[in-house]
Coordinates of C-alpha atoms in Angstrom, one line a residue:
X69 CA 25.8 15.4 -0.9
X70 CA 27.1 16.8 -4.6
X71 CA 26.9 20.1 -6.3
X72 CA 23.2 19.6 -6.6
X73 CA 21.9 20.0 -2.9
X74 CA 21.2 23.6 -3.6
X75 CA 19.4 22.9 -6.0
X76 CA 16.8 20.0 -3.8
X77 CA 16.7 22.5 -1.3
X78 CA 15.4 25.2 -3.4
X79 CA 12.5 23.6 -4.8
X80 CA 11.9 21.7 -1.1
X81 CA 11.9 25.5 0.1
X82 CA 9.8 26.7 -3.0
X83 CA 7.0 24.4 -2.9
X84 CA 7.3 23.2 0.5
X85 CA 8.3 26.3 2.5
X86 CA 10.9 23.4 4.0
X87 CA 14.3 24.6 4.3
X88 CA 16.0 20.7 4.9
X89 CA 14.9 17.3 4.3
X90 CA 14.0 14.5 6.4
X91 CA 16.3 11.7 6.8
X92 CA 17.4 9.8 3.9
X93 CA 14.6 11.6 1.7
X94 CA 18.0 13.8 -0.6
X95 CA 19.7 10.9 -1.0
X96 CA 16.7 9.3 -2.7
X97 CA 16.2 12.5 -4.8
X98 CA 19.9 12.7 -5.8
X99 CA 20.2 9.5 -6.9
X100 CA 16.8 9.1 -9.3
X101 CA 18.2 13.0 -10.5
X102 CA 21.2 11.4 -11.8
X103 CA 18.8 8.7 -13.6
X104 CA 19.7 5.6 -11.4
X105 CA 16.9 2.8 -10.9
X106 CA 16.2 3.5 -7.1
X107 CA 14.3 1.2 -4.6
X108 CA 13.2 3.2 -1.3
X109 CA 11.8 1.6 2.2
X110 CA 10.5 4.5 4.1
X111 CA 8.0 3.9 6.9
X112 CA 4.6 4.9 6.7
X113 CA 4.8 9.1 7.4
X114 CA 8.4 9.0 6.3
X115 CA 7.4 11.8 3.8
X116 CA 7.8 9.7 0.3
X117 CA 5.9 11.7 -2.1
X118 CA 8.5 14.6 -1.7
X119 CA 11.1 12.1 -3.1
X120 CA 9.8 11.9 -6.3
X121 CA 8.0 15.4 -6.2
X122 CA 11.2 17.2 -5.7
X123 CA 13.3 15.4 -8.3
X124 CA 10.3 15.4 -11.2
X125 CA 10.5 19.7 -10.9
X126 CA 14.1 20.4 -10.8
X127 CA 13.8 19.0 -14.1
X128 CA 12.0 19.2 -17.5
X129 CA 9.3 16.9 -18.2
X130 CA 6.5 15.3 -16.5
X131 CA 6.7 12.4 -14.0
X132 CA 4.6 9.4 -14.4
X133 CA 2.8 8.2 -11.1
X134 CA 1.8 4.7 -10.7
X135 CA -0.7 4.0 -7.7
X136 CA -4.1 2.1 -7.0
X137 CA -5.9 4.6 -5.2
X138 CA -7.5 6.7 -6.6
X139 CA -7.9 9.0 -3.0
X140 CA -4.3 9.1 -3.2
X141 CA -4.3 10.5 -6.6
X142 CA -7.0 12.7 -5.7
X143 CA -5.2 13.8 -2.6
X144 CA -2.1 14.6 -4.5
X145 CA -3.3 16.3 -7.3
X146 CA -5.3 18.8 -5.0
X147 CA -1.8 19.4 -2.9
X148 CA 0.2 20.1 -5.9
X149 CA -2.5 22.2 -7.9
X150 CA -2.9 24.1 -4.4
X151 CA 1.1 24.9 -4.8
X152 CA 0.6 25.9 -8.4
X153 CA 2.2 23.3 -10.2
X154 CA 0.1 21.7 -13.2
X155 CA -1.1 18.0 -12.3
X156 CA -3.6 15.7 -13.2
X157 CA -4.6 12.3 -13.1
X158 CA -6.5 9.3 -14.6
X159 CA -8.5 6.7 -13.6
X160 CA -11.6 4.5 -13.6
X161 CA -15.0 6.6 -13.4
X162 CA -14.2 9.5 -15.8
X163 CA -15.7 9.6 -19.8
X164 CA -13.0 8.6 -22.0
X165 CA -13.6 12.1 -23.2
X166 CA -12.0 13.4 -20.3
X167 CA -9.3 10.8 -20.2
X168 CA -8.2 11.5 -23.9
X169 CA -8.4 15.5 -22.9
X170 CA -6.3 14.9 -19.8
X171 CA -3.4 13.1 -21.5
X172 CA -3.5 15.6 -24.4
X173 CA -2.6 17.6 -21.9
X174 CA 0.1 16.0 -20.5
X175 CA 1.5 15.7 -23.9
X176 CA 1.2 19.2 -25.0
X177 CA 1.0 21.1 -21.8
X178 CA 3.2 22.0 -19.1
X179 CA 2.0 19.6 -16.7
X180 CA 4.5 18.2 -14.0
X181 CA 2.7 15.1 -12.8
X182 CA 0.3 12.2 -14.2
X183 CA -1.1 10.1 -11.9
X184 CA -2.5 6.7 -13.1
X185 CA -3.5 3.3 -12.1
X186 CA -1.0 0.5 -13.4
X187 CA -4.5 -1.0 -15.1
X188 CA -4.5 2.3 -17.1
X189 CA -0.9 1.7 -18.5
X190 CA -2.0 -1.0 -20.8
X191 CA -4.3 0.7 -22.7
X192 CA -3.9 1.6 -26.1
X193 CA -4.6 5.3 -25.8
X194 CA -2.6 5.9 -22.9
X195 CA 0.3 3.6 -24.9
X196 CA -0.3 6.3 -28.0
X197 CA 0.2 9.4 -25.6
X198 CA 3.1 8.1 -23.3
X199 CA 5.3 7.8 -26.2
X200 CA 4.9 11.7 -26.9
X201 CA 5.7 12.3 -23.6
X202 CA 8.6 14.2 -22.1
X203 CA 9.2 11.7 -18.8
X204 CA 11.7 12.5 -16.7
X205 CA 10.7 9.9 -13.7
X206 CA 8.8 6.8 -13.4
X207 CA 7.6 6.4 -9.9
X208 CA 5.8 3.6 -8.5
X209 CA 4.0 3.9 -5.1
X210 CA 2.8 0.6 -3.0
X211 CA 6.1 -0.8 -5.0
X212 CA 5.5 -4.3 -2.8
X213 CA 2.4 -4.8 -5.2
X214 CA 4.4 -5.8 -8.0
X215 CA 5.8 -8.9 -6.3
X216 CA 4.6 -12.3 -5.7
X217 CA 5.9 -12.6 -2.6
X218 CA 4.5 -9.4 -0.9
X219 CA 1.6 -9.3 1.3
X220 CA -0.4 -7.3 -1.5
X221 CA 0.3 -8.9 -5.2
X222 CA -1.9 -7.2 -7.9
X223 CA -0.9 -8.6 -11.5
X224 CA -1.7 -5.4 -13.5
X225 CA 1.6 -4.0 -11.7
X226 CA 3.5 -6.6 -14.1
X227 CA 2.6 -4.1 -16.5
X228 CA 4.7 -1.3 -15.5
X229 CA 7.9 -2.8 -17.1
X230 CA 6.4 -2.0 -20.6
X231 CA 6.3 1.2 -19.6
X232 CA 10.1 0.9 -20.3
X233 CA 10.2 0.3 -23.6
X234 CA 8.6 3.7 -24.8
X235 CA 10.4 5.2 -22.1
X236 CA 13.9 6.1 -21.0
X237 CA 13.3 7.2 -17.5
X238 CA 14.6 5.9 -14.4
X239 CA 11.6 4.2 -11.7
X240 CA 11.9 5.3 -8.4
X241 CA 10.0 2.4 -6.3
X242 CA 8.5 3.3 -2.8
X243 CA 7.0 1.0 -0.4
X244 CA 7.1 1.4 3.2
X245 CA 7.4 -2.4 4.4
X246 CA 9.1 -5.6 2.1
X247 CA 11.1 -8.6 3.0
X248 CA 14.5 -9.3 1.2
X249 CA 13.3 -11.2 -1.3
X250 CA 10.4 -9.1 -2.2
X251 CA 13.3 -6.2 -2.2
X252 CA 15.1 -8.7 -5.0
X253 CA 11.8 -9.4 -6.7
X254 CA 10.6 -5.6 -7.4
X255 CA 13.9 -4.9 -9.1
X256 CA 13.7 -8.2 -11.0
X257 CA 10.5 -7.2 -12.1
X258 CA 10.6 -3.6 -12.8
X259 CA 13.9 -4.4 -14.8
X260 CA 16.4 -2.2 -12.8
X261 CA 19.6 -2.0 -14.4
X262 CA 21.7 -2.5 -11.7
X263 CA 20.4 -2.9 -8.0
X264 CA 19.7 -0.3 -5.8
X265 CA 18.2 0.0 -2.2
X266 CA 18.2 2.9 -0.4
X267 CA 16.6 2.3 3.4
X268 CA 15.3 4.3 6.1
X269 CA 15.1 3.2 10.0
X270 CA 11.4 2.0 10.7
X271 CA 11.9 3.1 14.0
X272 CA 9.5 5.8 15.2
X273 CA 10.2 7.4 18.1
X274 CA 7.3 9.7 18.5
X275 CA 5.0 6.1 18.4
X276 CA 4.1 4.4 21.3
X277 CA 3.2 0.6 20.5
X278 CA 1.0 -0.9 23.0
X279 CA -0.3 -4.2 22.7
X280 CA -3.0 -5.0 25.4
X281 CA -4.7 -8.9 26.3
X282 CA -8.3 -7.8 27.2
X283 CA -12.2 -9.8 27.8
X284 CA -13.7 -6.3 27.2
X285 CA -11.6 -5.1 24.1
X286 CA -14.5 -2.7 23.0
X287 CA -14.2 -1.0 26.7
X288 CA -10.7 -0.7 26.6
X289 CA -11.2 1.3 23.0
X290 CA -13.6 3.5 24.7
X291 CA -11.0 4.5 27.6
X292 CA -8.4 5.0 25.0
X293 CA -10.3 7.4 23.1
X294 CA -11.4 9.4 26.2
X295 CA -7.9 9.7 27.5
X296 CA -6.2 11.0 24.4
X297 CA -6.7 13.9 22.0
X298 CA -7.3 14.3 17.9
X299 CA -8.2 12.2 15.8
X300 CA -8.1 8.4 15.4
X301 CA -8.5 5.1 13.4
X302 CA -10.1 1.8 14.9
X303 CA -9.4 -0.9 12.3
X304 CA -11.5 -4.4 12.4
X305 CA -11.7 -7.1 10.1
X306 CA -15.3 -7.4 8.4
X307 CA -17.9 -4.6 6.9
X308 CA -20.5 -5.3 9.3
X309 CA -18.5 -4.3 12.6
X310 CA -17.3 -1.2 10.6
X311 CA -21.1 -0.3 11.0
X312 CA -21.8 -1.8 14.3
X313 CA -19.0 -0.4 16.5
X314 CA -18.9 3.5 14.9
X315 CA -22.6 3.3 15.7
X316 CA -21.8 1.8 19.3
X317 CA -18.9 5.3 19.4
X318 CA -21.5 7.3 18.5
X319 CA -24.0 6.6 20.9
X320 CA -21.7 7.5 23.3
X321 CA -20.5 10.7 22.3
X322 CA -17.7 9.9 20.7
X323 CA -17.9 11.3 16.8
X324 CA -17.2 8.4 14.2
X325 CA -18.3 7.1 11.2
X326 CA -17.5 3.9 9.2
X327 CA -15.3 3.0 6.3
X328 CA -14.7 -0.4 4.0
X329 CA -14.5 -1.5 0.7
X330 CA -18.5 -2.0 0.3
X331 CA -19.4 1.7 0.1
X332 CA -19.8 3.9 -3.2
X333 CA -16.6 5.7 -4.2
X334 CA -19.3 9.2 -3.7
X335 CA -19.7 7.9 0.3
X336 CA -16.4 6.9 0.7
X337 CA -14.9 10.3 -0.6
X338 CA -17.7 11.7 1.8
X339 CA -16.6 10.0 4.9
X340 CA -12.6 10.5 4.2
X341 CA -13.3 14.5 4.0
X342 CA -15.1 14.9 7.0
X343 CA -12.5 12.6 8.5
X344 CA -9.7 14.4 7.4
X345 CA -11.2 17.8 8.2
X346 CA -11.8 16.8 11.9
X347 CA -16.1 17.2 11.4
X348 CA -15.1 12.9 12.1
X349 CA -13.0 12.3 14.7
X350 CA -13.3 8.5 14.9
X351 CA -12.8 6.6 11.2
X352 CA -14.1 2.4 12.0
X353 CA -12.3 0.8 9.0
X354 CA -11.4 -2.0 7.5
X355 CA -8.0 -2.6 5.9
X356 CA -9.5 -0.6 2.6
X357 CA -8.8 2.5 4.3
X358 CA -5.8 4.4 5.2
X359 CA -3.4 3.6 2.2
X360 CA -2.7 6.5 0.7
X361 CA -4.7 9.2 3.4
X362 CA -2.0 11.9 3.9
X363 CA -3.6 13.3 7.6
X364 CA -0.3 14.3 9.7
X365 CA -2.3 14.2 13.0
X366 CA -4.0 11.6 13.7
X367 CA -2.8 10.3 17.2
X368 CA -4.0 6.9 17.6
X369 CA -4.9 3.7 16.2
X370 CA -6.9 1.2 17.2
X371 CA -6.7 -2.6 16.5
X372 CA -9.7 -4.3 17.5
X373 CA -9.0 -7.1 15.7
X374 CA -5.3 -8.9 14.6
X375 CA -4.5 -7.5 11.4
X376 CA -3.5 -10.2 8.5
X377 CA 0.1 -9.9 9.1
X378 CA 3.4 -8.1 10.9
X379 CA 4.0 -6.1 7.5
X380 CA 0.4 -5.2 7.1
X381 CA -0.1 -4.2 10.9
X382 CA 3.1 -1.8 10.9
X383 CA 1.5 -0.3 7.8
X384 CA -1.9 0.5 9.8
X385 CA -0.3 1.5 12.9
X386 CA 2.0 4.4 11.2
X387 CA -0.7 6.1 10.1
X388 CA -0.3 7.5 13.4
X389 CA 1.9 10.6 14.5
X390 CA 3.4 11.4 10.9
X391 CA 3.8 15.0 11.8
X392 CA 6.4 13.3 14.4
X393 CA 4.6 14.3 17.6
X394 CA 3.9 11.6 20.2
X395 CA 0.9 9.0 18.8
X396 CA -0.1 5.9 20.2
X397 CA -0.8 2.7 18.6
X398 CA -2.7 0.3 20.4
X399 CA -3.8 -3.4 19.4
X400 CA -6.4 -5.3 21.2
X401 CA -6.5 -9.5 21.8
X402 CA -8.3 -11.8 23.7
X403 CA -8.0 -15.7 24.0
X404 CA -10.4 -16.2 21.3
X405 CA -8.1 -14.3 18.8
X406 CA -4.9 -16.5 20.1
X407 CA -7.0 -19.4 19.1
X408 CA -7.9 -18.1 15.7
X409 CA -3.9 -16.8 14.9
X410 CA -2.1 -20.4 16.0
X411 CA -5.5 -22.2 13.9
X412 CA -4.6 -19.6 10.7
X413 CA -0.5 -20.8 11.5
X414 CA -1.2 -24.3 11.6
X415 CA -3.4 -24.0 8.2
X416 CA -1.4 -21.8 6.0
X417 CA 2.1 -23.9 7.5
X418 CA 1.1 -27.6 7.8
X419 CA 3.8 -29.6 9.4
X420 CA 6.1 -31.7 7.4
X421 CA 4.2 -35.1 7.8
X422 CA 0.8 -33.4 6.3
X423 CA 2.6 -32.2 3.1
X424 CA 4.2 -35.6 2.4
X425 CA 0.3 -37.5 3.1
X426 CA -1.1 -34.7 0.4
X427 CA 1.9 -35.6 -1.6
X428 CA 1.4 -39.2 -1.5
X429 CA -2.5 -38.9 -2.3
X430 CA -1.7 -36.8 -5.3
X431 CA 0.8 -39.8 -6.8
X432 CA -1.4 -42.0 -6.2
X433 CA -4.2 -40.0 -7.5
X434 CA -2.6 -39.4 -10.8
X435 CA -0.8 -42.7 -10.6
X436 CA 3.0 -41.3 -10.5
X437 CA 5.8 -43.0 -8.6
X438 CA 7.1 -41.0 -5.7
X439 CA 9.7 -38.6 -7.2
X440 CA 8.7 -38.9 -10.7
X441 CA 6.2 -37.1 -13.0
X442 CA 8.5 -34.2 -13.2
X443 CA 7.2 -31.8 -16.6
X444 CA 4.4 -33.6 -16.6
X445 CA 0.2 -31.5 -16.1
X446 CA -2.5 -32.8 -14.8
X447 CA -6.6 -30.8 -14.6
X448 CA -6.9 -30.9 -10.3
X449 CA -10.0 -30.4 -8.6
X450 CA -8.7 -29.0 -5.0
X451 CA -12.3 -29.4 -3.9
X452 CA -12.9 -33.4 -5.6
X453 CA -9.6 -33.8 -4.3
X454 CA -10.1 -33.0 -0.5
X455 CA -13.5 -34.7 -0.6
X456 CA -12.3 -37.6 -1.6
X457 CA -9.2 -38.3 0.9
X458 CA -11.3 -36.1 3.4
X459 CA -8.4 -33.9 3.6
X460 CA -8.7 -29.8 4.7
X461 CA -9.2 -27.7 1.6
X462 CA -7.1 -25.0 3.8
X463 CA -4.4 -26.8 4.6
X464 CA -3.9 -28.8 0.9
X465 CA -3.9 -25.1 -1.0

């Protein structure tokens, strides 16, 4: 490391009270001090906010934060303002009043950090105050959002390329799990002037994966949570069985409450504290919960259903034992949720023979010779179009 790893490790040690970094977390920071684009893969826990945190107050100017959750922001803001450093943030819910007054602020006052959504960036306002600003760092959390390819595409991240015109600072893009070319693709897209990928080992060697076939999934939660300490995250797939199995806990003894996307932002703040404050032990979730929750302790997570992919389900499961003591994460199957993965396979990857038939109705359909009709649109009606050649609406999207 250069001249400037005195410098890191003072403000780590400052703010922090750390006197060295985690792996890989300086090299970040040196390399988005000395204004290089940066793409970082850390796993879940591997301590990302620090490697923009650090770099933003070893310098002037504020850092602009991109993320879609506003508990995250919330979370943040409270952790910084508690180590006395001036942040703030922005987002859906507050008067325009208080928007406007906030990025006065940013412009005018000393403040270190802005949090936003990237649906904020586009509006005129924030377009008006950003070009005022003294930006040192551009960093975008949940970086795999911006790509087409990842497991999580939101459009309104396209937006945070314009933030380049008005400004000269580097990005910093963090994202904990994405596929080579989702790697190629967030650069592409967040205009990078020359490519750079800094990785961290997903191994965690404090987490113990175990993946169990049982009839009685729901009894084998139960003897999970009575044989382990702290506190813990059963995910499932709908609203209704967020409900029905933290009642089911409940009932027998077991603190828990429920979490999805279908409750107020006032009860879902409401649940996430007393969570996070241990009066919860037990948070039933769907996957709306857990991006962004900074809780170093929670010790084991539940899957009582398959989550909607490998890159998705390592994201759940390492929300356990961030503060690097021994977790557990545990997922739950039965032969009815075989069934339902190889039916989900076979529709979302037809085999070769079922893409030529939908291929051949659609030329025939629109009257094109096989291997023609290239530049040429046509209106389709998926729906018309599967009821007429009785074909599956899954498998032909």
């Amino acid at each position: 490391m250069n001249d400037n790893h005195i410098l890191y490790t003072a403000v780590l040690k400052k703010y922090w009270g750390y006197d060295s970094f985690r792996p890989l977390q300086e090299e970040i920071i040196d390399s988005v001090y000395r204004g290089k684009d940066t793409l970082a893969l850390m796993p879940t826990g591997g301590g990302k906010s620090i490697t923009f945190q650090v770099p933003a107050l070893a310098k002037s100017g504020i850092c602009i934060v991109v993320t879609p959750l506003i508990a995250l922001m919330k979370d943040q803001v409270d952790n910084l303002r508690s180590k006395n450093v001036l942040a703030t943030a922005v987002y859906s819910g507050m008067s325009n009043e208080k928007i406007k007054t906030e990025l006065e602020n940013c412009v005018f006052g000393d403040y270190k950090f802005l949090y936003v959504s990237p649906e904020r960036l586009e509006t005129d306002l924030f377009i008006r105050c950003v070009r005022q600003m003294n930006v040192n760092l551009i960093a975008v959390d949940e970086a795999h959002c911006i790509s087409q390819w990842g497991y999580d595409f939101r459009p309104s991240y396209l937006k945070i390329a314009e933030l380049r015109k008005y400004v000269s600072a580097p990005v910093l893009a963090l994202t904990a799990t994405a596929k080579e070319d989702v790697v190629d693709d967030i650069q592409l897209q967040l205009q990078f002037s020359e490519k750079n990928v800094l990785k961290k080992s997903f191994e965690r060697k404090n987490l113990r994966y175990l993946v169990r076939k049982t009839d009685d999934k729901l009894a084998y939660c139960f003897r999970i949570l009575n044989n382990t300490n702290g506190t813990a995250i059963v995910y499932v797939r709908s609203r209704k069985k967020t409900k029905e199995i933290s009642d089911i806990l409940s009932n027998e003894g077991i603190s828990a409450e429920g979490y999805n996307a279908g409750l107020s932002p006032e009860e879902k703040e409401a649940r996430q504290n007393r969570w996070k404050t241990g009066a919860t032990r037990v948070m039933v979730a769907t996957n709306a919960f857990g991006m962004g929750i900074d809780k170093a302790d929670v010790r084991v997570v539940v899957h009582l259903d398959l989550p909607e992919s490998v890159e998705a389900y390592f994201q759940e499961a390492g929300r356990a034992g961030r503060d690097g003591k021994e977790s557990f994460a545990v997922l739950l199957y039965n032969s009815k949720d075989e069934a339902t993965v190889k039916r989900h396979l076979t529709m979302s990857f037809p085999e070769e023979e079922y893409i030529k038939k939908v291929y051949s109705k659609i030329c025939y359909q629109y009257e094109i010779g096989v291997g023609e009709g290239e530049g040429m649109s046509f209106q389709f009606d998926i729906l018309d179009f599967c009821r007429r050649y009785k074909l599956s609406i899954e498998m032909v999207e």
